[in-house]
mmCIF file of C-alpha atoms and ligand atoms in Angstrom:
data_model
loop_
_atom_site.group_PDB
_atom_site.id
_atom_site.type_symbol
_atom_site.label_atom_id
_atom_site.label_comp_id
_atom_site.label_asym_id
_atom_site.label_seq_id
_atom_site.Cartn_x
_atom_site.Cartn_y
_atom_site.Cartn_z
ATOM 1 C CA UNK A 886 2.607 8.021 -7.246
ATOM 2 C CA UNK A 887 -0.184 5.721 -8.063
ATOM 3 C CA UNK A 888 -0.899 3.234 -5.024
ATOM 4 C CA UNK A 889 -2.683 0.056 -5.749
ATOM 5 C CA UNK A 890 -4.208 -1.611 -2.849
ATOM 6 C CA UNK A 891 -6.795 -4.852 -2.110
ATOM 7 C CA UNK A 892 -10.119 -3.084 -3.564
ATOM 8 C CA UNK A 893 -8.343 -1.651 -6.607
ATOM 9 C CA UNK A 894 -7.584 -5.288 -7.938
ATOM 10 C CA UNK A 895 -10.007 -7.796 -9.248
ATOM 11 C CA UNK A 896 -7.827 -10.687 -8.990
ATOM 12 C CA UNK A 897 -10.150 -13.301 -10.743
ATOM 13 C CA UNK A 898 -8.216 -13.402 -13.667
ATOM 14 C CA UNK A 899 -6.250 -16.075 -12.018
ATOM 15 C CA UNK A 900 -8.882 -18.603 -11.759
ATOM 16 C CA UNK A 901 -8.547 -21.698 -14.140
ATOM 17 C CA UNK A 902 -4.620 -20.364 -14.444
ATOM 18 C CA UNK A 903 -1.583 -22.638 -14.279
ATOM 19 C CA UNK A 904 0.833 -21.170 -12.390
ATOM 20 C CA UNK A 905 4.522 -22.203 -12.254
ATOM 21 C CA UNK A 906 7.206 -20.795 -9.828
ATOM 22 C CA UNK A 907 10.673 -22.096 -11.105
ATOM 23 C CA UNK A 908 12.842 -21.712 -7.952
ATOM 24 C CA UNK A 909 12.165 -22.445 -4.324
ATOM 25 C CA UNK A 910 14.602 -20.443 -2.447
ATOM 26 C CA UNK A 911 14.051 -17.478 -0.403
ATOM 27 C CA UNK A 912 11.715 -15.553 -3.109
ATOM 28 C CA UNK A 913 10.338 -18.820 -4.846
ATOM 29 C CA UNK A 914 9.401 -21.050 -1.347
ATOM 30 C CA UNK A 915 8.014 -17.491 0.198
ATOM 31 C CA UNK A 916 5.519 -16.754 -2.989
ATOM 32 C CA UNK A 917 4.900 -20.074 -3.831
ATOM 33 C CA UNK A 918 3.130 -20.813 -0.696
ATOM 34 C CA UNK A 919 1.657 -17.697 -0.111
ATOM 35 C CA UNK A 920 0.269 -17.937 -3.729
ATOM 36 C CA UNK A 921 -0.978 -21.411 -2.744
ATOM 37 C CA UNK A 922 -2.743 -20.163 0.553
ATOM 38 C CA UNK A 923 -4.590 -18.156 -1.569
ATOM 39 C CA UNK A 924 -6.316 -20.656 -3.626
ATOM 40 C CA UNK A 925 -4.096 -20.218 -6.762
ATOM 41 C CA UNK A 926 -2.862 -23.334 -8.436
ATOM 42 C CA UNK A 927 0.822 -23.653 -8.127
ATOM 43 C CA UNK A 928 3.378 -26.009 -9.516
ATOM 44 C CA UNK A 929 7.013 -25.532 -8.207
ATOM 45 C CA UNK A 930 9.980 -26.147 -10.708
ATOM 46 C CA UNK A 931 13.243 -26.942 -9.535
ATOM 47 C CA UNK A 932 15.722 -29.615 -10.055
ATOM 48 C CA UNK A 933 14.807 -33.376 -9.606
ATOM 49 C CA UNK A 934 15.713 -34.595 -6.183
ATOM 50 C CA UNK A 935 17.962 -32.012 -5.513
ATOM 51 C CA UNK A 936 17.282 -29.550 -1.909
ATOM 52 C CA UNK A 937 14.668 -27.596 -3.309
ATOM 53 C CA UNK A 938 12.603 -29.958 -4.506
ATOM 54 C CA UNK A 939 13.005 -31.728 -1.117
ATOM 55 C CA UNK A 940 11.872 -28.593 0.514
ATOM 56 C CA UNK A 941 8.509 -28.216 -1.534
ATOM 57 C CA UNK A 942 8.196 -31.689 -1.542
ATOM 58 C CA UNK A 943 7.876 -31.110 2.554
ATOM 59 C CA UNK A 944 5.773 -28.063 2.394
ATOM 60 C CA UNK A 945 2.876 -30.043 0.490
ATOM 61 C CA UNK A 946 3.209 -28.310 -2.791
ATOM 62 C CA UNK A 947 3.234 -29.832 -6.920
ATOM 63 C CA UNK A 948 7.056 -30.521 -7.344
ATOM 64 C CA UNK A 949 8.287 -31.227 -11.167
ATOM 65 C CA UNK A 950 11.399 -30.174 -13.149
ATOM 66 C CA UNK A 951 11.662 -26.688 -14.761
ATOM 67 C CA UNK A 952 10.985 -28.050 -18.200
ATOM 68 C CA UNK A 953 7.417 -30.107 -17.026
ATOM 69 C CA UNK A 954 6.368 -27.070 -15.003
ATOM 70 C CA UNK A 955 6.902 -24.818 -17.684
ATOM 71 C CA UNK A 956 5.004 -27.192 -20.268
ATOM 72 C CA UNK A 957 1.173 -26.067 -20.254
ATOM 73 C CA UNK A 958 1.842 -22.991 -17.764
ATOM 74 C CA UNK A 959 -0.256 -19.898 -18.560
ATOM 75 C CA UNK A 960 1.876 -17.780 -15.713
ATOM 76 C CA UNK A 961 5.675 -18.570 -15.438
ATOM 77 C CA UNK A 962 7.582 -17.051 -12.476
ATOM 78 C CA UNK A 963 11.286 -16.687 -12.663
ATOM 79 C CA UNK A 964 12.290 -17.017 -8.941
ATOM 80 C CA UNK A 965 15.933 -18.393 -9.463
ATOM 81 C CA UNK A 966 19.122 -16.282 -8.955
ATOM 82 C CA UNK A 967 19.499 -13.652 -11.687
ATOM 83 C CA UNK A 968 22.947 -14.935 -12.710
ATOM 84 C CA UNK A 969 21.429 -18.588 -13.851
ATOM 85 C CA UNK A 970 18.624 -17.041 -15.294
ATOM 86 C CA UNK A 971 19.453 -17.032 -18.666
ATOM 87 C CA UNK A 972 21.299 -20.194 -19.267
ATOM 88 C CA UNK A 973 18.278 -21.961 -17.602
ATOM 89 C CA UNK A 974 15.697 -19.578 -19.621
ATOM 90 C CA UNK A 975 17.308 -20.633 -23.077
ATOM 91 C CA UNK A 976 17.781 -24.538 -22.322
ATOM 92 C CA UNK A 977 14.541 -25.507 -20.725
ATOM 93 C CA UNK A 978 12.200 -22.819 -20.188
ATOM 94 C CA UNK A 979 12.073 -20.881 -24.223
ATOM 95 C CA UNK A 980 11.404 -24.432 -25.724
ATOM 96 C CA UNK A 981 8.652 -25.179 -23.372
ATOM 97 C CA UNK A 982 7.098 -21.704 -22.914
ATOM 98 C CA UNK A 983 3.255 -21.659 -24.703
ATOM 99 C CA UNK A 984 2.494 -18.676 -27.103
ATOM 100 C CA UNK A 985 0.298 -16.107 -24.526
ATOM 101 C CA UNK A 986 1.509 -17.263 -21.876
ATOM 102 C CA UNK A 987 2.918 -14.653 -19.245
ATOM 103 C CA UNK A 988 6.452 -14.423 -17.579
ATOM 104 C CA UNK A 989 6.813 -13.550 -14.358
ATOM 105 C CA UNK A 990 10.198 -11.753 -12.215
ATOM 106 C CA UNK A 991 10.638 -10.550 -9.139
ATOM 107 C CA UNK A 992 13.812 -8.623 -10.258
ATOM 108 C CA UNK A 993 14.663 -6.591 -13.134
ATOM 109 C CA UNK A 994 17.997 -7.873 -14.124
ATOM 110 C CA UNK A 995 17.725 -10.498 -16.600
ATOM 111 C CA UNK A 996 15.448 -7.683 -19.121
ATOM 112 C CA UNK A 997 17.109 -4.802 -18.495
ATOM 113 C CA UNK A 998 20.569 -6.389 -19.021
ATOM 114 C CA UNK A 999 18.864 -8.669 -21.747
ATOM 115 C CA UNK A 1000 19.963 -11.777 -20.616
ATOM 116 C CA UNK A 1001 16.346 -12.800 -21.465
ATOM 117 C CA UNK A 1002 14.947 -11.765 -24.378
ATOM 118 C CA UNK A 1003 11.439 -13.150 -24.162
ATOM 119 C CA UNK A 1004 9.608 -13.923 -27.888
ATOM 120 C CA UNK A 1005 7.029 -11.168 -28.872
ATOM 121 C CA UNK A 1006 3.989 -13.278 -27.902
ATOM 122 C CA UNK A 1007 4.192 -13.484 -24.319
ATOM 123 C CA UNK A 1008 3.741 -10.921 -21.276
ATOM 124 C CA UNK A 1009 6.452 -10.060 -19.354
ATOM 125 C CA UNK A 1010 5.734 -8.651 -16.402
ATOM 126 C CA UNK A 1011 7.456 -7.913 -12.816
ATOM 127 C CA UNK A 1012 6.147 -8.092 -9.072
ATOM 128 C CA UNK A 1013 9.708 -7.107 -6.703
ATOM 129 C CA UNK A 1014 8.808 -7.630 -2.921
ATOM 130 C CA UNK A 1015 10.076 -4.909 -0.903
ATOM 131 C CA UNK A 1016 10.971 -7.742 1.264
ATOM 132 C CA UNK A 1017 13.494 -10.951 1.834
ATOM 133 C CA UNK A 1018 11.560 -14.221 1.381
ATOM 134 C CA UNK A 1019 10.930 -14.934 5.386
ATOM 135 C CA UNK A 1020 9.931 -11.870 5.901
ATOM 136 C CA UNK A 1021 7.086 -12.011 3.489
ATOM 137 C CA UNK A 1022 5.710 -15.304 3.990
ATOM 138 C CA UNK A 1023 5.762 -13.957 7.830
ATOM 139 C CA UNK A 1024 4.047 -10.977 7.272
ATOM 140 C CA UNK A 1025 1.557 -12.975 4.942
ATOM 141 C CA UNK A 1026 0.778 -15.514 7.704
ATOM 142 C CA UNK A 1027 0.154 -12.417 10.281
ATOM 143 C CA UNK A 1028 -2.331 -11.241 7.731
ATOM 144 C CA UNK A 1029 -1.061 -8.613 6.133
ATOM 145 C CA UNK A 1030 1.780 -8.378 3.249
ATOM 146 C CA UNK A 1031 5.115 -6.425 2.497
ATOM 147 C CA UNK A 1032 4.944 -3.419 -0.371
ATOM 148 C CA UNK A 1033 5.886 -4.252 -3.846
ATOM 149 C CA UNK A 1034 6.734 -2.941 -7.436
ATOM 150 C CA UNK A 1035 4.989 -4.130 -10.046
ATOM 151 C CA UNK A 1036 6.325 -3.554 -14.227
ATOM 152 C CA UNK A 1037 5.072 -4.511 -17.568
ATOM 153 C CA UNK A 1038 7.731 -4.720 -19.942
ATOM 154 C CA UNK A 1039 5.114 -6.269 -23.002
ATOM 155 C CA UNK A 1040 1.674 -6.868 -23.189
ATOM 156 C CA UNK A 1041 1.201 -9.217 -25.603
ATOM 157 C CA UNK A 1042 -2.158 -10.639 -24.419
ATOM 158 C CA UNK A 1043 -4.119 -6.702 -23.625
ATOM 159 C CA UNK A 1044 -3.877 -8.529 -20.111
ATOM 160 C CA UNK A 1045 -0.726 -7.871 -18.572
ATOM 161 C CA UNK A 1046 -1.410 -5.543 -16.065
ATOM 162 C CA UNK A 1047 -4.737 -7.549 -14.604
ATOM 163 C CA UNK A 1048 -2.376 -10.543 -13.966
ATOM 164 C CA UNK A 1049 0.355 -8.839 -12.553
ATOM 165 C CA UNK A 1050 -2.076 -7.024 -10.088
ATOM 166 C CA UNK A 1051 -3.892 -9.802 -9.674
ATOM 167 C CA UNK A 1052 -0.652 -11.759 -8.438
ATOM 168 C CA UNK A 1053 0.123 -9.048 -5.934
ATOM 169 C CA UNK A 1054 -3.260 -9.232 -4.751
ATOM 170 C CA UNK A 1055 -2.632 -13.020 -4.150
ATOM 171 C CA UNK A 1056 0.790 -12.356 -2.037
ATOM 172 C CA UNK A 1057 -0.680 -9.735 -0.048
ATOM 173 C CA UNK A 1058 0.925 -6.942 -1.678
ATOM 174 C CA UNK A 1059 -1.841 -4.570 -2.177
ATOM 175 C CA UNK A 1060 -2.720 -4.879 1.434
ATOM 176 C CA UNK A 1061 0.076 -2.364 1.780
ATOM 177 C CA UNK A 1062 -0.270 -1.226 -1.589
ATOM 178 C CA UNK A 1063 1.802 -1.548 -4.893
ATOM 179 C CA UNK A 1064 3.210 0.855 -7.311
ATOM 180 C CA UNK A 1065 4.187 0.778 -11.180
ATOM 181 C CA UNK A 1066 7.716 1.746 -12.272
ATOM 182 C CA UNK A 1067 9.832 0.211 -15.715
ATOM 183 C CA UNK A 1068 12.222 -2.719 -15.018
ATOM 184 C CA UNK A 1069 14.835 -0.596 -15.806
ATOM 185 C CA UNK A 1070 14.454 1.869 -12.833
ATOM 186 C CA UNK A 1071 13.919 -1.105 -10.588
ATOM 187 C CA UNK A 1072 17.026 -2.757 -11.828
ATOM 188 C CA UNK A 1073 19.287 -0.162 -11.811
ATOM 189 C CA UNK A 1074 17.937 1.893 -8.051
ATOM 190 C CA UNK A 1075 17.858 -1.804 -6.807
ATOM 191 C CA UNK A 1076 21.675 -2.634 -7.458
ATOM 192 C CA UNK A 1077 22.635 0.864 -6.839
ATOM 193 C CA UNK A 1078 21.090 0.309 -3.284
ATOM 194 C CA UNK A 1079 22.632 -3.019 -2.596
ATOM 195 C CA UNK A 1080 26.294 -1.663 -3.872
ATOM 196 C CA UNK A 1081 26.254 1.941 -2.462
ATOM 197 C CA UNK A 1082 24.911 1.263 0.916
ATOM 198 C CA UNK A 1083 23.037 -1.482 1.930
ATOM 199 C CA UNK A 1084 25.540 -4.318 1.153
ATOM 200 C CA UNK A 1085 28.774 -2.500 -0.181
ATOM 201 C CA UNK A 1086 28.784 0.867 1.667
ATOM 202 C CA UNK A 1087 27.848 -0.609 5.421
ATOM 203 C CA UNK A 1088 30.063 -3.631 5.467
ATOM 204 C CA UNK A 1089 32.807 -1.517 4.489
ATOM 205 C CA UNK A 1090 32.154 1.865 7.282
ATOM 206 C CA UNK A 1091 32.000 -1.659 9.591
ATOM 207 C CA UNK A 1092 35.431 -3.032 8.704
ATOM 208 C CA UNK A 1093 37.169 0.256 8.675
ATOM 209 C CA UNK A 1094 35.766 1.485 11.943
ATOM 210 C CA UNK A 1095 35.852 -1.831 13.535
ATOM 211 C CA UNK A 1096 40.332 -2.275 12.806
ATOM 212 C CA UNK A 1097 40.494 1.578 13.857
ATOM 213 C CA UNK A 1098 39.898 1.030 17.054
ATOM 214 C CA UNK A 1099 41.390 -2.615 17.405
ATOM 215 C CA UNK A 1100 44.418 -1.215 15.997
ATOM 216 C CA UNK A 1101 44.423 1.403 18.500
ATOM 217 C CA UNK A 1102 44.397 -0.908 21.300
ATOM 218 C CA UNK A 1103 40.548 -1.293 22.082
ATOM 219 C CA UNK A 1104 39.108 -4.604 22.770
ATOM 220 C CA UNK A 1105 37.645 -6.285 19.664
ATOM 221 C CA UNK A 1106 34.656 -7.317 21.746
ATOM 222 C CA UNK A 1107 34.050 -3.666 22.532
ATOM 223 C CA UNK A 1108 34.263 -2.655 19.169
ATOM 224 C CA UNK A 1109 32.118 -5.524 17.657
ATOM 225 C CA UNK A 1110 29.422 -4.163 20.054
ATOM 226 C CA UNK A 1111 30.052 -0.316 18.980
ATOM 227 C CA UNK A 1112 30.439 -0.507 15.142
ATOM 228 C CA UNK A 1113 28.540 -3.754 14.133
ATOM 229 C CA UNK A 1114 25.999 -4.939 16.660
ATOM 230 C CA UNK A 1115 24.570 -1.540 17.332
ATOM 231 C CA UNK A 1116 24.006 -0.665 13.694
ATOM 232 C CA UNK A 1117 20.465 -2.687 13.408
ATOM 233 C CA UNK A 1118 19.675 -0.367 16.560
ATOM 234 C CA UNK A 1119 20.232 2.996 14.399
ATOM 235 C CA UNK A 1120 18.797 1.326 11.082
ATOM 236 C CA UNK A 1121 15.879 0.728 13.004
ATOM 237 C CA UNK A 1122 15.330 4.249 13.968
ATOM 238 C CA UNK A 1123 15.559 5.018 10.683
ATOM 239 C CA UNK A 1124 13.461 2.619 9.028
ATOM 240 C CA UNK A 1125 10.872 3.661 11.080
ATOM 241 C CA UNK A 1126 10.901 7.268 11.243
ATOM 242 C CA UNK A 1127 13.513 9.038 9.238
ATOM 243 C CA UNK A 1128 16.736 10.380 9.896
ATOM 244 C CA UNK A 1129 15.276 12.861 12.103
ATOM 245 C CA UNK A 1130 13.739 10.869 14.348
ATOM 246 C CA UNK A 1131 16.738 8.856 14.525
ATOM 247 C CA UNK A 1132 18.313 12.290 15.809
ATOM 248 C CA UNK A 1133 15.767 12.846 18.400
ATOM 249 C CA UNK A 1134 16.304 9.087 19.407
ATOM 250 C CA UNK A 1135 20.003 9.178 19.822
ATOM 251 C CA UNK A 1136 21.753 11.164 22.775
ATOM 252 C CA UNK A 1137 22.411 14.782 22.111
ATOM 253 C CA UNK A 1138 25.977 13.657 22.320
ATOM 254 C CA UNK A 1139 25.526 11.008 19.381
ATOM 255 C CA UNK A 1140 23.607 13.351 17.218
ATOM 256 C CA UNK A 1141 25.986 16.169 17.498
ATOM 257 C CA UNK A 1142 29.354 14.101 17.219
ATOM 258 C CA UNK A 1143 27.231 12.190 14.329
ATOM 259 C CA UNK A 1144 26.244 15.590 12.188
ATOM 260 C CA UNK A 1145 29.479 17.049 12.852
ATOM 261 C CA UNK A 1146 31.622 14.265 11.535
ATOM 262 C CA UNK A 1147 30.038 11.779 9.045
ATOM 263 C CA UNK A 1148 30.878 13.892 5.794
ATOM 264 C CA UNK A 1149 34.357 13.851 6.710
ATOM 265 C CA UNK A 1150 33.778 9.607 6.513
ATOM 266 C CA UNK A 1151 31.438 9.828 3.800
ATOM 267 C CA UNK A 1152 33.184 12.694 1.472
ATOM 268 C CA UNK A 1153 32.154 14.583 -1.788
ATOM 269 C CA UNK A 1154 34.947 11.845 -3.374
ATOM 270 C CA UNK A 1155 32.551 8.631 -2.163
ATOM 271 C CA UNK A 1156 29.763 10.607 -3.611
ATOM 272 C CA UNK A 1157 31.915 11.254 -6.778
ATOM 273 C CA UNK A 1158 32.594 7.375 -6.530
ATOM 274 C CA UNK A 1159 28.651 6.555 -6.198
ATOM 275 C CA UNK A 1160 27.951 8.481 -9.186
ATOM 276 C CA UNK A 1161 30.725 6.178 -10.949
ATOM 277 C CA UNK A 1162 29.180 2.937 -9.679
ATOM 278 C CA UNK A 1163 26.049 4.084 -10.827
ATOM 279 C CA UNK A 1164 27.075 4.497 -14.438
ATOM 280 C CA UNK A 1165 28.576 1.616 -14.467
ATOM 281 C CA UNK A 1166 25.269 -0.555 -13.446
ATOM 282 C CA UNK A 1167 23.709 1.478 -16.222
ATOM 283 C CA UNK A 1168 25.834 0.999 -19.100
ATOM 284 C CA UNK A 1169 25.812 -2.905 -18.365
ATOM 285 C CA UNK A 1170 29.951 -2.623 -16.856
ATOM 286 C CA UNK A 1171 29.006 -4.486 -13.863
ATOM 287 C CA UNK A 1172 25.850 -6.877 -14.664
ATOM 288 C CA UNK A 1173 28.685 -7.627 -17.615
ATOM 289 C CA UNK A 1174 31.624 -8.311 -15.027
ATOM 290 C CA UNK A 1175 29.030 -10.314 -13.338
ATOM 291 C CA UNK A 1176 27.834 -12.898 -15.818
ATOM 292 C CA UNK A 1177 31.421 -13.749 -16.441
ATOM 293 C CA UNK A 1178 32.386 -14.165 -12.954
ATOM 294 C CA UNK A 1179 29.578 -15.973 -12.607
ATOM 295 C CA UNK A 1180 30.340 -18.188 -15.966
ATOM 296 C CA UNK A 1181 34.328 -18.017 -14.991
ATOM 297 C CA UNK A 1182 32.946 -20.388 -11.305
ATOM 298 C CA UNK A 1183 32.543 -17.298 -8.996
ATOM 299 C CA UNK A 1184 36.525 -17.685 -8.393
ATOM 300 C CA UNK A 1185 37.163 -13.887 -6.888
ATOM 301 C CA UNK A 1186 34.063 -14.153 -5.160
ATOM 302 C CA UNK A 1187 34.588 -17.544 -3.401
ATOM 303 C CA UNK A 1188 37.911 -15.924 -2.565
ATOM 304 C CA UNK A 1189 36.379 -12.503 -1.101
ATOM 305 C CA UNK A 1190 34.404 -14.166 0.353
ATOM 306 C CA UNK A 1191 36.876 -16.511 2.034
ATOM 307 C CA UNK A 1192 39.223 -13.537 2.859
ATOM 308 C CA UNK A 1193 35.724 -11.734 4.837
ATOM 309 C CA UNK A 1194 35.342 -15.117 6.803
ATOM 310 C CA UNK A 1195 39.262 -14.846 8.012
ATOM 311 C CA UNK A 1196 38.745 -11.426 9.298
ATOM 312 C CA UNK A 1197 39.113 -10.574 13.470
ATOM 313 C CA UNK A 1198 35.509 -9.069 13.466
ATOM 314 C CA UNK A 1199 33.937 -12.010 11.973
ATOM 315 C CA UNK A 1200 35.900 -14.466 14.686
ATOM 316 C CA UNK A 1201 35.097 -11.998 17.704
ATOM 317 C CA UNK A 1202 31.209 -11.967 16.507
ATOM 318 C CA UNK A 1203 31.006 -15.196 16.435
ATOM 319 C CA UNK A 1204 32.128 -15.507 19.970
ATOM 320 C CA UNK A 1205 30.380 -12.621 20.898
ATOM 321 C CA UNK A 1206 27.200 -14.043 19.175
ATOM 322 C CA UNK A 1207 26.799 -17.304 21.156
ATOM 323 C CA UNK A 1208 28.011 -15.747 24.442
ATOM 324 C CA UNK A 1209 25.638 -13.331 24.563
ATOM 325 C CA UNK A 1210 22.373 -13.574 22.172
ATOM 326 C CA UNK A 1211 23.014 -18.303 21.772
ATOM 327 C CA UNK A 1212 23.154 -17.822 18.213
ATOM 328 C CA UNK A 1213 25.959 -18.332 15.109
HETATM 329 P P1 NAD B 2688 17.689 -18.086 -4.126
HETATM 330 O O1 NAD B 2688 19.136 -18.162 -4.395
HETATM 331 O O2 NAD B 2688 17.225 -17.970 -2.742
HETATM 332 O O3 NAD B 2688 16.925 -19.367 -4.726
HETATM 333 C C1 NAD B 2688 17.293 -19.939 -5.895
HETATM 334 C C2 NAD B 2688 16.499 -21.174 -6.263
HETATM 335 O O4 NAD B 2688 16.931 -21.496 -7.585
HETATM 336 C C3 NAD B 2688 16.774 -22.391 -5.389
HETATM 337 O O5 NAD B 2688 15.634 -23.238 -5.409
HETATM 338 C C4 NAD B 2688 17.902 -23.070 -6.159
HETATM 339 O O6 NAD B 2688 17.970 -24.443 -5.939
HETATM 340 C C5 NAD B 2688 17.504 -22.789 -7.603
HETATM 341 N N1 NAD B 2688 18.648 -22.796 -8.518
HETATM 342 C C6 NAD B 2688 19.861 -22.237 -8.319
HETATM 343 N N2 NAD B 2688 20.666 -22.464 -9.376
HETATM 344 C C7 NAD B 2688 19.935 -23.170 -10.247
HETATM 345 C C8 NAD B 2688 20.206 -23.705 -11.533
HETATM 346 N N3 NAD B 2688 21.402 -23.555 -12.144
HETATM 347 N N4 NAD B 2688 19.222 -24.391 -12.163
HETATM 348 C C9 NAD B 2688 18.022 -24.564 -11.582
HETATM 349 N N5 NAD B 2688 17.718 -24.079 -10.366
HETATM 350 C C10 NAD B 2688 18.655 -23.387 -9.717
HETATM 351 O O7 NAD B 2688 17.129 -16.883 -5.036
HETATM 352 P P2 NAD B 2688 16.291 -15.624 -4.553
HETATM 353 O O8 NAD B 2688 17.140 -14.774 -3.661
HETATM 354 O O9 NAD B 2688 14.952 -16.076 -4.100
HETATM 355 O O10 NAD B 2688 16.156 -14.814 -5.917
HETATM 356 C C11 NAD B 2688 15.190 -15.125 -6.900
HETATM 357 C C12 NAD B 2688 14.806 -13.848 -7.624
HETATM 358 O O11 NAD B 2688 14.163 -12.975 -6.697
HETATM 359 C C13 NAD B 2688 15.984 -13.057 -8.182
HETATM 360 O O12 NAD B 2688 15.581 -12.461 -9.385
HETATM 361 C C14 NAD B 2688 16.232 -11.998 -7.131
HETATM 362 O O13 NAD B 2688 16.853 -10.831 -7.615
HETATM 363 C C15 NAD B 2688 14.797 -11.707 -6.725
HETATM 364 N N6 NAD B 2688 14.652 -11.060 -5.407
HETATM 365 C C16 NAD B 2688 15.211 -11.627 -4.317
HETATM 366 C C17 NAD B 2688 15.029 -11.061 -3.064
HETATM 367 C C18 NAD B 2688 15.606 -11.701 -1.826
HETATM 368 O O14 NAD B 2688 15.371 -11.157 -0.753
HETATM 369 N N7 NAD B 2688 16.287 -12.823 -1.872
HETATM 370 C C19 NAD B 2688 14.257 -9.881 -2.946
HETATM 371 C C20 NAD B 2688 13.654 -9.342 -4.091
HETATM 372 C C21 NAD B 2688 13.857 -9.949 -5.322
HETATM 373 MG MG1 MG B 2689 16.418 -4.197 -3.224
#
């Protein structure tokens, strides 16, 4: 693997550039400012008067709609919620997008799934944080930057990849260092992630565990500690050093009840499951089922959602929460 870091990227291909960031939520507010810190010349597009635009208003930045911002722009960067994407792509960003102009994601979703298809005369190109929005504006402002991946899906201009390493040079990307991989591989390991594990798989080991032991008489304070609070403790150890140091970590009782008994939670089945989930994201099933909740009003999900907020573990840890740590 190829790393990119600071002295690998001449980032003066930015200078004189336009830069537009549609989107000022977690993504759009973080790179937008961190962009602007570094002497680039950003606009922020978002809708008139509404929150956003509020919120870049009060952070000293250019605030216009997406269509103005987009008007004139010789870098455009998608930051808005991959589900919008494309309905806000074909009404005000396709008629006002200039011919060499280059568009900019932090995602894969919308190409891959081709709910953008961009015209042949522009770059597309991709810079995806390995990072939530706070965390790298944070890690910006300490000096230093989170890892990204960076994509070119066209070069139209023979420029492509200077801007796109230029950009990560400008969000402290390279200070870590970057790598290249297609928007495909992005996409698809990226929602795999979020639906195997990080979101899907954890919530749900949480749940289960959690009513086992409520239902077997244990206090649900006790187990809100055990199954939920404690898991940042173990995903720390293993952020930072591997499963094996989480191992040496943990008490010898942990790791041996641990190695003895989590394939009997997580079977060959789940893993026959995973593989399932995973073709699904790949032959466009899901980012499908998605769109049209997403275009039916998000009814199941307001209503998962809504069912998750009703159960005991999410009552107790709220309690539990403000008792002991004065937070929601
Ligand atoms: P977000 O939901 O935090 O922000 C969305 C912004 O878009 C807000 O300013 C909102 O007002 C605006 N918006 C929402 N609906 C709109 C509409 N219909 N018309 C116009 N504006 C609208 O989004 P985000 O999480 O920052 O995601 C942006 C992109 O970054 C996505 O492609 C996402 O996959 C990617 N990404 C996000 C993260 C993350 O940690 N959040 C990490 C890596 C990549
Ligand atoms: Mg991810």
């Amino acid at each position: 693997m190829q790393i990119y870091r600071d002295v690998d990227v001449d980032s003066s291909i930015l200078e004189g550039k336009r830069i537009s960031v549609l989107g000022y939520g977690s993504q759009g507010r973080a790179q937008a400012l961190c962009l602007r810190d570094s002497g680039v010349d950003v606009t922020v597009g978002v809708r008139r008067d509404g929150e956003s635009w509020k919120a870049a208003q009060k952070d000293g930045l250019r605030v216009t709609d997406i269509a103005d911002a987009v008007k004139g722009a010789d870098i455009v960067m998608m930051l808005l919620p991959d589900e919008v994407q494309g309905g806000v792509y074909k009404e005000l960003v396709e008629p006002n997008l200039k011919s060499g102009a280059a568009l900019e994601f932090a995602h894969g979703f919308a190409i891959t799934f081709g709910t953008i298809v961009p015209p042949k005369d522009v770059d597309v190109i991709m810079v995806a944080p390995k990072g939530p929005g706070n965390m790298i504006r944070m890690i910006f402002e300490e000096g230093f930057g989170v890892p990204a991946i960076f994509s070119i899906h066209q070069d139209s201009t023979g420029k492509a990849r200077d801007i796109v390493l230029a950009l990560c040079k400008k969000m402290g990307f390279t200070r870590p260092g970057v790598f290249e991989e297609s928007f495909r591989n992005e996409c698809h390991t990226d929602l795999f992630g979020e639906q195997a594990v990080l979101c899907g798989g954890i919530t749900e080991l949480i749940k289960k565990a959690f009513e086992v032991l409520v239902e077997a008489g244990y206090p649900p304070e006790m187990a809100y500690f055990e199954v939920l609070h404690e898991t940042k403790l173990v995903v720390d150890l293993i952020n930072r050093g591997g499963l094996s140091y989480m191992w040496r970590e943990v008490s010898n009782t942990a790791e041996y009840g641990g190695l003895t008994r989590r394939s009997r939670i997580v079977t060959e089945d789940s893993k026959e499951e995973m593989r399932k989930i995973l073709k699904e994201i790949q032959d466009g099933t899901f980012s499908n089922q998605w769109i049209s909740e997403f275009d039916g009003g998000m009814v199941n999900m307001r209503k998962m959602e809504k069912d998750e907020e009703g159960l005991l573990v999410e009552k107790v840890g709220k309690e539990i929460r403000r008792e002991f740590f004065n937070r929601e």
